[in-house]
Amino acid sequence: MSEIALELRGLTVDILTDGGVLHAVRGVSLTARRGETLCVVGESGCGKSLTTLAVMGLLPEGARRGAECMELAGENLLTASPSRLRALRGDRMAMIFQDPMTCLNPSLTIGDQMTETFLHHRKGRARAALDRAVALLERVGIAGAAGRLGQYPHQLSGGLRQRVVIAMALMCEPDVLLADEPTTALDATVQLGILQLLAALQREMHMALVLVTHDLGIVARIADRVAVMYAGEVVEEGEVRAVFDAPRHPYTRGLMNCIPQPGITAPGTRLGTIPGLVPYLVGDVAGCAFRGRCPHAMPACASPVPVREDAGHAWRCLL
Amino acid sequence: MSGAQAVRRARWRGNVGLIIAALVLGIIVLMAVAAPLIAPYDPYEQILDDRMLPPAFVDAERASPTHLLGTDNLGRDYLSRLIYGARISLLIGFFTMLVSGVIGTVLGVAAGFFGGRTDMVVSFLVTTRLSLPVVMVALAVVAVLGGSLQVVVLVLGLLLWDRFAVVMRSATMQVRGRDYVTAARAIGCSVPRILWSEVLPNVVSGLVVIASYEMAQAILLEAALSFLGLGVQPPLPSWGLMVSEAKEFMLFEPWMIMLPGAAICVLVLAINLLGDGIRDLTAPEGRR
Amino acid sequence: MAVPLVSAPLLELRDVERTYRVGAGLFAKKRVLTAVAGVSLQLARGEVLGLVGESGCGKSTLARIILGLEAPSAGEVLLDGRPIGSIGRLERGRLVQPIFQDPYSSLNPRRQIAAIVGLPLDVHGIGTAGERRDAVSEMLALVGLSPHHAASFPAQLSGGQRQRVAIARALVLRPALVVCDEPTSALDVSVQSQILNLLMDLRERLGLAYLFISHNLAVVHMLAARVAAMYLGRVVEQGEAQQVLTAPRHPYTAALLASVLTPDASLGLPDMRLGTVFPNPLAMPPGCSFHPRCPLAFERCSVERPVLREVEGDGLAACHLAPEAGAATGKEEPLP
């Protein structure tokens, strides 16, 4: 097994609201290895985006983070000084977001933005930075890369912008790339191109890719390992084939039943559903957060639920 | 102190300004409404024996016990004139805000909703209006038509609508693109109905702040006009006129000019704080 | 083979075109943006027609034209056999209604749910106040919302609940045609399935026809009997859903299909490569508008625009390589 690039244990994120403390992330543990793609999948409100922001140290005002362990290639992120964190961000760990337009500064050229990271972290010469930028733009499939350096973000289409954002993130060859719903805003054909690119880059640079998404299709095709999140916790985790072939947690099973599969779901049949709504996580939450919607709920589910494990496939359920 | 408490504390700090402003404004409005009941004298009554009496806190010896804030150069009770002056300021402020608000809202919503030529025409009108020197135009018109409450309200109302128009235009443009407006059109709603029931309720929140700002502006402008002699005419107890009449005595009896000046300040400050407070109350909700 | 229709179809589009003149400022030269061109479609009562395509293909513009909110620059739109321009806005509202994608912008935040759902009844002057209240309650029950929501405001409801309200509002007048513009794309997976089931149930109960616009081919496959695929304003392929979505005859439809990522963990990413030349509706390529990205393009494609014609195996396709209907031998080019 390759070395661990990012180790996360017991992450909690609390958000202060008028009505009390919102426990958005409750004890999440993840391990991302070099050369491996870990997908964090869940629906809105499960805390998956906050998890990646917490790792990067980019939580919004009013959010408090706590963790037992948060290590980047062995270096402890919890005790690192703010200046050390700034040095790590962009250099050893990078993040790309859903909307490329908000990642890119509309008043700076592509070239300026891409070389900014490199020059800041590597203190290299401008020539070296530009060469690397051109090389990366070509690698991400942008034709006429040298000419693009002088262009502004609004002159590019959504798919091209996302490629530029990816190239920017890779300028310093990070150990970990965190991607928060990078293709949600893109068309299907464009999405596929971006995913192919991410997969290829990950192989070449032997980095760890942590991809956050709500799309189980993406997870199935691109991930090596998957972590399913619900209401701030990881409810199931394991190798992607194991989890998809035999999902153990009722939420994972429910999710898979909801998706129409062409060729399998006969036209005109009804899809599976998960009744109810996601619980509001303010105040103390005891026991399994899914029990209100679970077809197999038992009285014992109200107490803290143990994590079961079977050959690397873990799930948080009594069943 | 926990985080939730910190959030609540911050909210309160913003609200204190609102509460104080609302209280002050409330007092002034009550004062204006109840003027005949609380003013000790008729503001127009000239008691020539008692001219230029200072208020008690300035010169206790010369002060008169019945004239709490002294008298002016024509023997009129200052306190009564201040109280009645509130009426003038509030009336002018309020009605100017109403006139300019209606003009600006109609133009802004029309420009934002219909776009195209309508937008071009309204934008042109706004640009023209912005290039006019407001005070000079007001002076010129009043000089021609004579200074009276109605003329001042009309002139200022016809000059101060631009901010309303611009804000309403952008707010309407945002709302026009929303799906619920499209749904209303698909249902078969007529355009007036869409404007009244779908667009207007969703753009008025911006109005409150602009309205308070323009009201304060109108009061200040009226004071300026009256000060220059081309606003409300004497013997009306307008605060601006009182400042103007007191300027010749400024060095010897400074209280005469400071009292109406302070009154204008307090009223404008209260109105602005009220507008800010209301915006702070409604904006966070909008952000969520 | 399509059965010849006895009565006029519910919706018919004949060669519909919609162009816009765009240009910055008062004096800049205006360019022509072709949002929709040469679109001909038919939809019978109670039928579901799926419309697939990516952003910029013109499906939203087409939806607005069908709703009567925009007039086509050329061509005809017929509702129940009558030109849409000749139908008054109230009558049109009783025939065709929309359901939009974004549940957060499709409801007026200042009105209560009962007022939102009752708006069509109010505008059309149907029933007394009491009858309208009853009709609204009935609709809320039909879409699976409990009656106490009638007094709520949209901000108090979740995305899925808001979408149910939008559906209730669309159906309260019992329209014959509902234009669904990506009705579930903005919802979570578990909520999507609930709403899709609801749409299917309602269609059966009320005999509705849907024009179902979506980029999710799996969903379209489930709901639609016939499918049309659009690219840069034109229909490039049309036919039975089963045919189009399993054995497409146009390279774009094939590419769209290949981009669908089914949750099958034994497969990796599909190997489709469409290149990075992106479509720009302001500068349409000569000939076939898809040829810069098409893996099968040859010389004719950049010169002559292929016509949408009948192809073998039923349906229509606009590609020079698609086998002609009734071709004697199969010198077929199998699409990858």
Short mmCIF file of C-alpha atoms in Angstrom, two decimals, chain C residues 5 8-18 36-44 49 51 58-68 70-84 96 177 179 211 213 226 228 230 233-235 238 308 316:
data_model
loop_
_atom_site.label_atom_id
_atom_site.label_comp_id
_atom_site.label_asym_id
_atom_site.label_seq_id
_atom_site.Cartn_x
_atom_site.Cartn_y
_atom_site.Cartn_z
CA LEU C 5 -52.98 10.96 -35.80
CA ALA C 8 -54.45 17.42 -34.27
CA PRO C 9 -51.58 16.75 -31.89
CA LEU C 10 -51.60 18.65 -28.63
CA LEU C 11 -48.40 20.47 -29.50
CA GLU C 12 -46.88 20.93 -32.89
CA LEU C 13 -43.82 22.91 -33.85
CA ARG C 14 -43.11 23.55 -37.51
CA ASP C 15 -39.68 24.82 -38.43
CA VAL C 16 -39.48 27.04 -35.38
CA GLU C 17 -36.61 29.50 -35.32
CA ARG C 18 -35.57 32.05 -32.72
CA VAL C 36 -33.26 27.73 -32.04
CA ALA C 37 -33.40 26.85 -35.73
CA GLY C 38 -35.51 24.58 -37.86
CA VAL C 39 -37.15 22.69 -34.99
CA SER C 40 -40.17 20.56 -35.81
CA LEU C 41 -41.74 18.43 -33.11
CA GLN C 42 -45.04 16.81 -32.29
CA LEU C 43 -46.54 15.79 -29.01
CA ALA C 44 -49.84 13.98 -28.54
CA LEU C 49 -41.45 13.70 -25.07
CA LEU C 51 -35.71 16.77 -24.80
CA GLY C 58 -31.64 26.01 -27.09
CA LYS C 59 -33.90 23.80 -25.00
CA SER C 60 -34.75 26.55 -22.51
CA THR C 61 -35.53 28.98 -25.32
CA LEU C 62 -37.74 26.34 -26.89
CA ALA C 63 -39.51 25.87 -23.58
CA ARG C 64 -40.27 29.58 -23.37
CA ILE C 65 -41.58 29.59 -26.91
CA ILE C 66 -43.87 26.65 -26.18
CA LEU C 67 -45.14 28.38 -23.05
CA GLY C 68 -46.02 31.35 -25.19
CA GLU C 70 -41.62 34.39 -26.46
CA ALA C 71 -42.66 34.46 -30.06
CA PRO C 72 -40.58 32.53 -32.57
CA SER C 73 -38.72 34.56 -35.17
CA ALA C 74 -39.94 32.12 -37.81
CA GLY C 75 -42.08 29.00 -38.01
CA GLU C 76 -45.29 28.08 -36.25
CA VAL C 77 -46.27 26.81 -32.85
CA LEU C 78 -49.64 25.10 -32.69
CA LEU C 79 -51.48 24.18 -29.53
CA ASP C 80 -54.37 21.85 -30.18
CA GLY C 81 -54.13 22.73 -33.83
CA ARG C 82 -54.37 26.49 -33.29
CA PRO C 83 -51.49 28.94 -33.68
CA ILE C 84 -50.28 29.95 -30.25
CA VAL C 96 -49.72 24.61 -20.93
CA LEU C 177 -49.29 19.95 -21.35
CA VAL C 179 -43.23 21.75 -19.70
CA LEU C 211 -42.27 17.93 -22.47
CA ILE C 213 -36.28 18.63 -20.62
CA ARG C 226 -39.99 9.55 -27.45
CA ALA C 228 -35.31 14.44 -29.22
CA MET C 230 -30.70 19.05 -29.52
CA GLY C 233 -30.33 25.07 -31.60
CA ARG C 234 -31.20 22.16 -33.87
CA VAL C 235 -32.72 18.77 -33.36
CA GLN C 238 -35.40 12.12 -32.74
CA LEU C 308 -32.99 15.92 -40.35
CA LEU C 316 -34.97 10.98 -37.60
#
